[in-house]
Coordinates of C-alpha atoms in Angstrom, one line a residue:
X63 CA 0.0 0.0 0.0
X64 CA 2.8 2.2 0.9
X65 CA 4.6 1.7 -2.0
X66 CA 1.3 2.5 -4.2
X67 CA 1.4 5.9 -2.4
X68 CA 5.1 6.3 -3.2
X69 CA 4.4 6.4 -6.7
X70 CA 2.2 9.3 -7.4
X71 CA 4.2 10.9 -4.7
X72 CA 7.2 10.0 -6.8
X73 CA 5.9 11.4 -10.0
X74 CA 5.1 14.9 -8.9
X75 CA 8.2 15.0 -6.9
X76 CA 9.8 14.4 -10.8
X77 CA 7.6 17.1 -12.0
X78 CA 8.0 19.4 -9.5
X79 CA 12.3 19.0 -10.2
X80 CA 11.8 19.1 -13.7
X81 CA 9.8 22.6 -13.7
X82 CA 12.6 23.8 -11.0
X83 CA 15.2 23.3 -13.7
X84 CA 13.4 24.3 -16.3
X85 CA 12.9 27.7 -14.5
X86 CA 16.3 27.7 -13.5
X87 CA 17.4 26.9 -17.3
X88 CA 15.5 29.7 -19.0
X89 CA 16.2 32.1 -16.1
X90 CA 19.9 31.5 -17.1
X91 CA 18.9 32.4 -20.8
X92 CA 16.9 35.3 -20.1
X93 CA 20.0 36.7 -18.2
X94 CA 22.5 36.5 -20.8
X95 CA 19.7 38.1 -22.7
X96 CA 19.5 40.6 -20.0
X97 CA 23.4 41.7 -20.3
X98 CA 25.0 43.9 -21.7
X99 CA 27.1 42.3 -24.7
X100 CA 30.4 42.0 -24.4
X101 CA 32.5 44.2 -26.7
X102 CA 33.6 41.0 -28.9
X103 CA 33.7 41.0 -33.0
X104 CA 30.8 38.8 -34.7
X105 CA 28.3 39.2 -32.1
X106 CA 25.3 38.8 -33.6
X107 CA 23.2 41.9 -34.5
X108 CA 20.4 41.9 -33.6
X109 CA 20.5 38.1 -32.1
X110 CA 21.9 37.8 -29.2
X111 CA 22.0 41.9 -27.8
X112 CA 21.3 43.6 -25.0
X113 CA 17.2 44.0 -25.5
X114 CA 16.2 45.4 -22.3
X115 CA 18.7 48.6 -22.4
X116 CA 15.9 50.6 -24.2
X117 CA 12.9 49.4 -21.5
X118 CA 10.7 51.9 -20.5
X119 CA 10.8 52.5 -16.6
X120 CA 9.9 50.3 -14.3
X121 CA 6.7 52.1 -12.7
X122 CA 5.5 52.6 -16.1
X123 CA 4.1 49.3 -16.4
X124 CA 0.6 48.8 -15.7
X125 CA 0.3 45.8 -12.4
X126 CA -0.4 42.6 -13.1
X127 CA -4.3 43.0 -12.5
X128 CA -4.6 45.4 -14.7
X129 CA -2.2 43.8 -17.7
X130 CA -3.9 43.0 -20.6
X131 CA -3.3 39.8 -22.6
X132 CA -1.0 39.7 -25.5
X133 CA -3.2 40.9 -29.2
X134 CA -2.9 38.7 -31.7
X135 CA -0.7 41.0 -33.2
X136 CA 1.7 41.1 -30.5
X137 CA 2.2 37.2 -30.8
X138 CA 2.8 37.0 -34.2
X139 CA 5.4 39.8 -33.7
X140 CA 7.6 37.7 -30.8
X141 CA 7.1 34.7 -33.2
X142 CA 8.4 36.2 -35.9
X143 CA 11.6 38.0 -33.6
X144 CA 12.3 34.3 -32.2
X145 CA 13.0 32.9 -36.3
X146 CA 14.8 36.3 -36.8
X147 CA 16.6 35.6 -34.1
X148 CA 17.6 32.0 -35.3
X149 CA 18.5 33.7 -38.7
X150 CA 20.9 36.1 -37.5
X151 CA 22.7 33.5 -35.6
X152 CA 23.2 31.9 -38.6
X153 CA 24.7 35.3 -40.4
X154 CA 26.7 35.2 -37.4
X155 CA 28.3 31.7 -38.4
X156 CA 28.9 33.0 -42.3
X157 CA 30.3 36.2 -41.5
X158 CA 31.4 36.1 -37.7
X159 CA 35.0 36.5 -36.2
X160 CA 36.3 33.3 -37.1
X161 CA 35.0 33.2 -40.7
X162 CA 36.8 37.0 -40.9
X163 CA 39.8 35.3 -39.1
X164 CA 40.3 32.5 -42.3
X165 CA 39.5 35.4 -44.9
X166 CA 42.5 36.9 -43.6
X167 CA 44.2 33.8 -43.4
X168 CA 42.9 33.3 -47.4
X169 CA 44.5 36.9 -47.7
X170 CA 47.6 36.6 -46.4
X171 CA 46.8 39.5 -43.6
X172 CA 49.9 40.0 -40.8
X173 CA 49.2 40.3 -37.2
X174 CA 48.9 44.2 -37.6
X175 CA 46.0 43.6 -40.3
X176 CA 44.0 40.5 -38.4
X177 CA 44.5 43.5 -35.1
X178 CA 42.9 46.4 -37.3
X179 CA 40.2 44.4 -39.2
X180 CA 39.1 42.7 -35.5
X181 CA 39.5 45.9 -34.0
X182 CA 36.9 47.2 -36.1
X183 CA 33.6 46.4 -34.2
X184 CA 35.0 48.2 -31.5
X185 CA 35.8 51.0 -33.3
X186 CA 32.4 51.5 -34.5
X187 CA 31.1 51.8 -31.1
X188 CA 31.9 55.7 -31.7
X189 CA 28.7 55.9 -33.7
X190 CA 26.8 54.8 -30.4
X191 CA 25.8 58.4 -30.2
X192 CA 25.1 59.5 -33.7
X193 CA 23.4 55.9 -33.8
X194 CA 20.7 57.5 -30.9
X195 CA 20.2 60.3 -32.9
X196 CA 18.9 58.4 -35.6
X197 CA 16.9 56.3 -34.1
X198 CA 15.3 59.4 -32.4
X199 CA 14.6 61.6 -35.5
X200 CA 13.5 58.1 -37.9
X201 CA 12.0 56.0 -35.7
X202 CA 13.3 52.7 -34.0
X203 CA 11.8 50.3 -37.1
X204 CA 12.7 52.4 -40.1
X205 CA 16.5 52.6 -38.4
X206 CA 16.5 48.9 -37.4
X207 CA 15.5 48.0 -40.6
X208 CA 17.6 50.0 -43.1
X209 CA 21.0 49.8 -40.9
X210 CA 20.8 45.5 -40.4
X211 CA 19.4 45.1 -43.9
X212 CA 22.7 46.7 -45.2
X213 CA 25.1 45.8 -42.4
X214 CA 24.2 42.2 -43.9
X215 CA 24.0 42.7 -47.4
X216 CA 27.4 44.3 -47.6
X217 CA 29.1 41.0 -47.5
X218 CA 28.4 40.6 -51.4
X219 CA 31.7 42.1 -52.7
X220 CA 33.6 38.9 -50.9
X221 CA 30.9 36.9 -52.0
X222 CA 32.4 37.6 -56.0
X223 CA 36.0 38.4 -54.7
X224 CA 37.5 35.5 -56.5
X225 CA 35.7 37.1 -60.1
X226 CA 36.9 40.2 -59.3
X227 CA 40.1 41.6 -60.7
X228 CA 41.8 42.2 -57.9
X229 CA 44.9 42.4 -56.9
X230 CA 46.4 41.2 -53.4
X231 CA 47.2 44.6 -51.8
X232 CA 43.4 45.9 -53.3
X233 CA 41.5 42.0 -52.4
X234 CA 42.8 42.7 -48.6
X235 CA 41.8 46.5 -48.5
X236 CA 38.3 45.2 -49.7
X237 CA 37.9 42.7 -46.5
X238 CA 39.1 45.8 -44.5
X239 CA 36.4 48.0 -45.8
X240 CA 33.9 45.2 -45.4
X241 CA 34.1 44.4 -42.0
X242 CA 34.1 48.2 -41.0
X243 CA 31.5 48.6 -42.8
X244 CA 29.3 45.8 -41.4
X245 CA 30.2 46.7 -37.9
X246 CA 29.2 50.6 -37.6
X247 CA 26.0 49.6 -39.7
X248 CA 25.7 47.0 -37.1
X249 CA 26.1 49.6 -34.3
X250 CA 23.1 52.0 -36.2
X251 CA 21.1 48.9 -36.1
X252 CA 21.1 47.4 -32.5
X253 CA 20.8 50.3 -31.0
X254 CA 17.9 51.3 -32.8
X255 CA 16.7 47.6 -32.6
X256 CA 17.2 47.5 -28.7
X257 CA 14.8 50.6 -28.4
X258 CA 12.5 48.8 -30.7
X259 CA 12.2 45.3 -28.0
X260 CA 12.2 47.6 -25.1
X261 CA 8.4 49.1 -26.3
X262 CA 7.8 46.1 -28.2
X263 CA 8.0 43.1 -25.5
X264 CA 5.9 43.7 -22.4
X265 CA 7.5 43.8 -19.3
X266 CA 5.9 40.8 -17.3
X267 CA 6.4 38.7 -20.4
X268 CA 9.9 39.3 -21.2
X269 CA 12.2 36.9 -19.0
X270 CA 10.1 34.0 -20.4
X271 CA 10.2 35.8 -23.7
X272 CA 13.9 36.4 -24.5
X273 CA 14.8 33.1 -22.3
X274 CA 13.0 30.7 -25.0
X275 CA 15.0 33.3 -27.9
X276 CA 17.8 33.1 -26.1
X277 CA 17.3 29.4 -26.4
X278 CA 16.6 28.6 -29.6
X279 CA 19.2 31.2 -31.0
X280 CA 22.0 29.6 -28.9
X281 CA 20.8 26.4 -30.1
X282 CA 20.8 27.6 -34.1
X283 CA 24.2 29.3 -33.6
X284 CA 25.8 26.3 -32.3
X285 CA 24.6 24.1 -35.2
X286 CA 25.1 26.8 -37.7
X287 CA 29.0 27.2 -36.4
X288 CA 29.5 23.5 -36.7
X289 CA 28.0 23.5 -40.1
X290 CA 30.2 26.5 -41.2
X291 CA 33.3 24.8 -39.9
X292 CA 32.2 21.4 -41.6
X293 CA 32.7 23.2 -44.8
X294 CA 35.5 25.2 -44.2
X295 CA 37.1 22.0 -43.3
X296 CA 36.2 20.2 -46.7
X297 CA 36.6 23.0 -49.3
X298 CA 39.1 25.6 -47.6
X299 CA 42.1 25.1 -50.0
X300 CA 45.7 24.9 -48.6
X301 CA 46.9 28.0 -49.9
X302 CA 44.1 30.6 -51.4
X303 CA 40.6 31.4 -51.0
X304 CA 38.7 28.7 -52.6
X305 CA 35.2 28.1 -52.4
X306 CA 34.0 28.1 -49.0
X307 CA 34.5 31.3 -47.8
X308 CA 33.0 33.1 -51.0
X309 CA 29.9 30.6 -50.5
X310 CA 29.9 31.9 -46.6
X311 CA 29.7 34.9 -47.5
X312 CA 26.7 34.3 -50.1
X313 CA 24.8 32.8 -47.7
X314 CA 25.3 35.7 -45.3
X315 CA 23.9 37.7 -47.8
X316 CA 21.3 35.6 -48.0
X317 CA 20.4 35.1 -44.5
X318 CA 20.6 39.1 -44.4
X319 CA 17.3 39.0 -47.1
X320 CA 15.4 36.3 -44.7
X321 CA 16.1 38.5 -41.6
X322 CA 14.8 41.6 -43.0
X323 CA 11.9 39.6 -44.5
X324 CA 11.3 38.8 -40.8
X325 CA 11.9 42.1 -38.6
X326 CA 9.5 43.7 -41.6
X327 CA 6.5 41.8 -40.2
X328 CA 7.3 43.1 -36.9
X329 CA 5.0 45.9 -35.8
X330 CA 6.3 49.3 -33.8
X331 CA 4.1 49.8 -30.6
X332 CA 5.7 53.0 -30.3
X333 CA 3.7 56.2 -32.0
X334 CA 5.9 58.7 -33.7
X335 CA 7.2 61.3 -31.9
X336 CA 7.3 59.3 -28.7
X337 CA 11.4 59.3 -28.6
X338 CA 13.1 61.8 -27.0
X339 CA 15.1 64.1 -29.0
X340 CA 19.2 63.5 -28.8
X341 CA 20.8 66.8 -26.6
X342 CA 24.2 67.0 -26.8
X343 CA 24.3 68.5 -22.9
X344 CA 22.6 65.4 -22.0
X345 CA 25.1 63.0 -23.5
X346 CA 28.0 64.5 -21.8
X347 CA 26.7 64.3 -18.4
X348 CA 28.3 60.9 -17.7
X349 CA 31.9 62.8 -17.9
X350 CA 31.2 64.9 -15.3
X351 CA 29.7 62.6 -12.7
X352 CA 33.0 61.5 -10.5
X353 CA 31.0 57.6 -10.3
X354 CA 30.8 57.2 -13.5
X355 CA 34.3 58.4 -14.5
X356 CA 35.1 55.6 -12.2
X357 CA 32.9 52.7 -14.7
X358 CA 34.5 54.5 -17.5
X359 CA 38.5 54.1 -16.0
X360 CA 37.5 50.0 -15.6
X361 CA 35.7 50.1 -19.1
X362 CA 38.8 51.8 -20.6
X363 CA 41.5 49.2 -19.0
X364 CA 39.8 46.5 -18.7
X365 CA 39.3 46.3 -22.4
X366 CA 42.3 47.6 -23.6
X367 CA 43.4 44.4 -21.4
X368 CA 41.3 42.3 -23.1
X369 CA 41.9 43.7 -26.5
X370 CA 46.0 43.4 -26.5
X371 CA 45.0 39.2 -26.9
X372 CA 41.5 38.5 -27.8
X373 CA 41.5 39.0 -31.2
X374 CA 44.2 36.6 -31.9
X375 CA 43.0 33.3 -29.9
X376 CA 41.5 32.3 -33.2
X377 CA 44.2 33.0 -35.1
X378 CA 46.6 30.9 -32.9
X379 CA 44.2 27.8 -33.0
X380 CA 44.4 28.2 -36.9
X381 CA 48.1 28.9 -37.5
X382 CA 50.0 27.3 -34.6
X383 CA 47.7 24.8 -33.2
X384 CA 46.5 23.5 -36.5
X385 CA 42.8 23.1 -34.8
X386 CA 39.8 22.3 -37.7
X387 CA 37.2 25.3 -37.6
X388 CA 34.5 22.1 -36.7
X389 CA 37.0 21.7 -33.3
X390 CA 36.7 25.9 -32.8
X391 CA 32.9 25.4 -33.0
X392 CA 32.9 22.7 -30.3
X393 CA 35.2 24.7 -28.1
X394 CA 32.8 27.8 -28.5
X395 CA 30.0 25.8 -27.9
X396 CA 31.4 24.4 -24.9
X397 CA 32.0 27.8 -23.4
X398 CA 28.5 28.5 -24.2
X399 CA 27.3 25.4 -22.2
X400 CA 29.2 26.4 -19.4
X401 CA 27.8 29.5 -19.2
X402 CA 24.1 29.1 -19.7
X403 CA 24.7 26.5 -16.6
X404 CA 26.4 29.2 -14.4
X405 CA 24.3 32.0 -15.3
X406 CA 21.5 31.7 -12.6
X407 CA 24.6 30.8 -10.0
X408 CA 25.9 33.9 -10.7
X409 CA 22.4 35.8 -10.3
X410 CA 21.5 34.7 -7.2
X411 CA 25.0 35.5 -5.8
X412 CA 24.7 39.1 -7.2
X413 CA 21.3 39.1 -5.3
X414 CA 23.5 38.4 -2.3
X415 CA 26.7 40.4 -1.9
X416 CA 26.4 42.9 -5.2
X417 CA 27.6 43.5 -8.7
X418 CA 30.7 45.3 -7.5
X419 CA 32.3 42.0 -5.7
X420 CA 31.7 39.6 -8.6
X421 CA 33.0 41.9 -11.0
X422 CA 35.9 42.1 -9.3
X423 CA 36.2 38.5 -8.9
X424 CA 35.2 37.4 -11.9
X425 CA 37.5 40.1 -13.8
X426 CA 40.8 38.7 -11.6
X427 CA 39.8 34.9 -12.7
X428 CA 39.7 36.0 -16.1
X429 CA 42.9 37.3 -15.6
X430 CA 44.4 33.4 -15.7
X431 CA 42.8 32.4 -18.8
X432 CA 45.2 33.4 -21.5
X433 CA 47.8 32.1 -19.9
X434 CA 46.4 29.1 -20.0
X435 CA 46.9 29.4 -23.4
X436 CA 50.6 29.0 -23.2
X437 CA 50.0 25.1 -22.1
X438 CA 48.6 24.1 -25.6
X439 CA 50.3 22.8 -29.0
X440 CA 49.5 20.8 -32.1
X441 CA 48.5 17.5 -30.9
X442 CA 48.0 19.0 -27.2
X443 CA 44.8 20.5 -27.2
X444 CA 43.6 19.2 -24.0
X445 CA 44.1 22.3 -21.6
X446 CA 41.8 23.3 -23.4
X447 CA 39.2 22.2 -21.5
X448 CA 40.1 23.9 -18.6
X449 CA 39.7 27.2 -20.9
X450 CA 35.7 26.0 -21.6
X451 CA 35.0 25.9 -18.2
X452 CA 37.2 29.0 -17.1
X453 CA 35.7 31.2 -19.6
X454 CA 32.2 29.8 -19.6
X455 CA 31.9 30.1 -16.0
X456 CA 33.6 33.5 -15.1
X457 CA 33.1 35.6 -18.6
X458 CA 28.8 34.7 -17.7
X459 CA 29.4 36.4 -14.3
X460 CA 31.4 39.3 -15.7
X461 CA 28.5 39.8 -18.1
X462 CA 25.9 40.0 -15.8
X463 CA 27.9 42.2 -13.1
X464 CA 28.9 44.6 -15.7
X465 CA 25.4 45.4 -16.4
X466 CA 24.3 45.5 -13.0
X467 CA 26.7 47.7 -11.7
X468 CA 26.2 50.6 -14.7
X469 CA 22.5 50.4 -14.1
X470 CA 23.2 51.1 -10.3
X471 CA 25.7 54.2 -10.8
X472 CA 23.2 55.5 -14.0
X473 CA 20.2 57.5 -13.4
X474 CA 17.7 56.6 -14.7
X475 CA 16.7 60.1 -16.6
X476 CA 20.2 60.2 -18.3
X477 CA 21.0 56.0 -18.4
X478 CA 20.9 55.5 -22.7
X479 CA 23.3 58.5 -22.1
X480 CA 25.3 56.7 -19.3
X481 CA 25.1 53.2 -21.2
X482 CA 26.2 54.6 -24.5
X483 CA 29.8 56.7 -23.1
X484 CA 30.4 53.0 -21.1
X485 CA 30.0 51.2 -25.1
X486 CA 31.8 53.9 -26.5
X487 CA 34.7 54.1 -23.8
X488 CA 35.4 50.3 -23.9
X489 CA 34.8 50.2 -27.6
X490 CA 37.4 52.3 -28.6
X491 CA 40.1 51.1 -25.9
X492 CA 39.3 47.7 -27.4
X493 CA 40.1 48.9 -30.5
X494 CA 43.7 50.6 -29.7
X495 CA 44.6 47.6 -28.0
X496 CA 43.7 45.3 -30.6
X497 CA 45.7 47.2 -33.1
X498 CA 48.5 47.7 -30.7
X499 CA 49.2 43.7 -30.1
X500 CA 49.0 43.2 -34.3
X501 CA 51.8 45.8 -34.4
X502 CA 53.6 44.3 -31.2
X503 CA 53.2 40.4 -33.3
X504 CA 54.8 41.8 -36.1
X505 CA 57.6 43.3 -34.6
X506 CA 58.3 39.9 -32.9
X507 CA 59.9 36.6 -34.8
X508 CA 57.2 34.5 -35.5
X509 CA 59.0 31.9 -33.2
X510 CA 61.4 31.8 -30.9
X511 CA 63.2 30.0 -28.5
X512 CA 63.2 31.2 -24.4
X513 CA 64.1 29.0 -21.5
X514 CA 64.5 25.8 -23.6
X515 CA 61.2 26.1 -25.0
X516 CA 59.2 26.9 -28.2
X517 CA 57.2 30.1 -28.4
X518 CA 55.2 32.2 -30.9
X519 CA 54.7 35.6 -31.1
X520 CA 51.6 35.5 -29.9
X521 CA 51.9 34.0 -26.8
X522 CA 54.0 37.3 -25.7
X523 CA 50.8 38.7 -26.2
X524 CA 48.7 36.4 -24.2
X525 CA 51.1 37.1 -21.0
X526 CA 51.0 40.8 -21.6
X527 CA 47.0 40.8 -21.6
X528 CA 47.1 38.6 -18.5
X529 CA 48.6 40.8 -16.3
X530 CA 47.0 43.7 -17.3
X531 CA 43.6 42.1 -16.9
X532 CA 44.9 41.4 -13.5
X533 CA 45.6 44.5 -12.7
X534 CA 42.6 46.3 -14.2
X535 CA 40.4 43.2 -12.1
X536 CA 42.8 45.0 -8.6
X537 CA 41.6 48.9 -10.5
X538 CA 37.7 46.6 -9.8
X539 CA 38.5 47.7 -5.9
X540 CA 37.4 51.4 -6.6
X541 CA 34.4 50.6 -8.5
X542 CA 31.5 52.5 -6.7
X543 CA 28.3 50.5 -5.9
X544 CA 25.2 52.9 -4.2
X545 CA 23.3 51.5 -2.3
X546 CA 25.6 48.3 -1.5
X547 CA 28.8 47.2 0.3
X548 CA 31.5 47.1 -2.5
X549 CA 35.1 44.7 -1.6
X550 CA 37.9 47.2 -1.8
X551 CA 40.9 44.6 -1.2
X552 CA 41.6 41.3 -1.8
X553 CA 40.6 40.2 1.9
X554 CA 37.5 42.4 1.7
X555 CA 36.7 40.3 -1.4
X556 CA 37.1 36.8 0.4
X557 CA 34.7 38.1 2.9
X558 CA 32.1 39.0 1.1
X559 CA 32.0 36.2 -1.5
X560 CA 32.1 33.3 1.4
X561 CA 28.9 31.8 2.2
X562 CA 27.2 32.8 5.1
X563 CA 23.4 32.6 6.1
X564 CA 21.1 34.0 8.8
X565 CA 21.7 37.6 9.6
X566 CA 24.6 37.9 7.4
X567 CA 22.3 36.9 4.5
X568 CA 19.3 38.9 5.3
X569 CA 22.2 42.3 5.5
X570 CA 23.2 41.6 2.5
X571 CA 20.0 41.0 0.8
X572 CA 18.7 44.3 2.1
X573 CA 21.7 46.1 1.0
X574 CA 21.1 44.7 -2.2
X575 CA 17.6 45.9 -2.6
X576 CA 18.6 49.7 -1.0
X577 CA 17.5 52.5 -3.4
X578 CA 19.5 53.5 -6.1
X579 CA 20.1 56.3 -7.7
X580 CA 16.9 58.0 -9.6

């Protein structure tokens, strides 16, 4: 008898754990959707942004008594921005960093050229202003539209390259010009596109909303990488360009038509004139505020210490640890496992102690993974693994502490304002850094011989961005955090992150939830 009862008993306990995970799994999607992205080239655009920077305010949402149901037309719209979604990640995978990486590769591009042409998304975050102005004289849709349309359908010159008479010098100057290109039409169209989701998607829908997009576009990406690095793999010739990339960058094209297709059927809630006009006063009020000079001196290190390496990673698995682009898909998937598994960790220890803390932590663990790229070689790829769980575990916390902790020093009147000098700031440090390590590459032999052992000019690199990420993880210690305890020292940071319960929990809960600034 007892064990008849166990049964049922059984069974909902199963259903109750399978809806806990399955909360916990999309809560972890909807906060990477929640971050702000990470200054990084390829990102998609609009896929996997930021979509709750351009939110209205909280207390102008209507209760949940008073919400009305989705329209009809509302529901077709989120359908319709969940394939979009699934479409872009696939542009992503014909036109994204490490597609760019083997067309320089094809091309023959030095270290100083691969640092430029990667540098270039970062660059383009200077139009982060202009990009507002846009989007507040046209119209989020109209903007949204044009600017991704184009940012996509500019890949068609490297789609005919190989028909073009070209020569070598003129062939590499075109890739340059591409990439730019598609990165600052990339900027004019998230940002307007970002503004669009945040009058578009209701508020109390909008966690379960962008966690099932989130989803289902990390999903697509994935199998759209692997599929991109299956034929890379098959029809990349030794020496040249080949087939593959020009057919990459066709179907980017392609998959630029379909998304446009798409975003066209989605409606704009917003009635015109409802944007506030751009002032130029109002955008340099984040210069003069001493807290968020503070944001801006991490932004500005902490990417130029990012910078210095990251653009390179792929082109050392390529050139010096002969990895297949099908292994770099795995590896990037891997890291994106990691962290859609860490992400709701990382959220309720934010609830807990803070953004400032885990910032600082996550930003000094960070610190250790390129280094950990001076372990591998070619037929040694096994450390590795240590970089999947490194970076999929401490880059998701970084992600979601760095937009936190902006939110909490921005007001809210002046926060696109705020948000946009923080993009532009890191942006453009990313970008001199990026250029800096190509020129620092070239000046280096390619390899050399220290202590007994091989190197590459590239792992000088890696060791130079490691300690400065260290130290701009240490320049974390300043970062201001109203209404919160921030760690100041290393000890300070021990303390808060240990685990504690009771009182101590309750404290730091309520300092948590302590007004910020309006």
């Amino acid at each position: 008898m007892r064990q008849t009862q166990g049964v049922p008993f059984l069974a909902a306990s199963t259903a109750l754990s399978l809806a806990a995970f399955r909360r916990h799994l999309l809560s972890s999607f909807a906060s990477l959707a929640t971050a702000v992205p990470l200054f990084r080239p390829g990102s998609s655009l609009p896929g996997s942004s930021a979509p709750l920077l351009g939110a209205p305010p909280a207390d102008a949402e209507a209760p949940d008594a008073t919400r009305p149901a989705p329209s009809r037309r509302l529901r077709a719209t989120l359908g319709a921005s969940v394939v979009e979604g699934m479409f872009a990640e696939v542009f992503t995978a014909c036109a994204g960093a490490t597609v760019l990486t083997a067309w320089a590769i094809a091309l023959g591009l030095g270290p100083l050229l691969v640092g430029v042409m990667t540098a270039l998304p970062f660059c383009a975050q200077f139009v982060q202003f202009p990009a507002a102005w846009l989007t507040s004289t046209f119209g989020h849709r109209r903007v949204a539209l044009t600017a991704v349309c184009l940012s996509r359908l500019v890949m068609f010159p490297l789609a005919v390259l190989p028909w073009l008479d070209l020569d070598l010098p003129a062939q590499q100057h075109l890739l340059l010009v591409v990439a730019g290109a598609s990165a600052m039409l990339g900027v004019v169209g998230n940002n307007a596109w970002v503004a669009w989701m945040g009058e578009l998607v209701p508020r109390p829908v909008r966690g379960r909303f962008f966690g099932r997009r989130t989803a289902l576009t990390t999903l697509a990406g994935t199998l759209a990488s692997l599929a991109a690095g299956l034929l890379l793999d098959r029809l990349r010739p030794a020496d040249g360009l080949g087939l593959a990339l020009p057919l990459l960058a066709l179907g980017a094209c392609v998959m630029g038509g379909v998304t446009t297709l798409l975003m066209a059927r989605q409606h704009d809630p917003a009635p015109p004139g409802s944007v506030p006009p751009l002032e130029l006063k109002s955008a340099l009020v984040p210069l003069k505020d001493p807290l968020a000079r503070r944001v801006l001196t991490y932004q500005i290190a902490w990417n130029a210490a990012v910078g210095v390496s990251a653009p390179f990673f792929a082109l050392h698995s390529l050139q010096n640890l002969k990895m297949t682009f099908v292994l770099m898909a795995l590896h990037a998937a891997g890291v994106a496992a990691v962290r859609i598994l860490t992400a709701p960790l990382w959220g309720r220890l934010l609830d807990k102690v803070g953004a400032q803390p885990v910032l600082m932590a996550c930003s000094l663990g960070i610190g250790v993974i390129p280094a950990l790229w001076l372990l591998p070689s070619e037929g040694m790829l096994w450390p590795l693994l240590f970089d999947v769980v490194l970076a999929g575990a401490l880059w998701g916390g970084h992600a979601l502490a760095i937009f936190a902790l902006p939110l909490t020093v921005a007001p809210r009147h002046g926060r696109p304002f705020y948000l946009a000098a923080f993009s532009t700031a890191g942006g453009l440090a990313y970008a001199v850094a990026a250029a800096l390590g190509g020129a620092i590459a070239a000046l280096l032999p390619e390899h050399f011989i220290l202590g007994g052992q091989a190197w590459v000019n590239l792992h000088v690199l890696f060791v130079l961005s490691s300690v400065a990420r260290l130290g701009a993880g240490l320049l974390a210690a300043r970062l201001p955090e109203p209404g919160a305890q921030p760690a100041t020292s290393l000890s300070a940071l021990l303390t808060r992150l240990r685990p504690r319960g009771g009182l101590g929990a309750e404290a730091a809960s309520s300092a948590q939830r302590a007004p910020t600034r309006v």
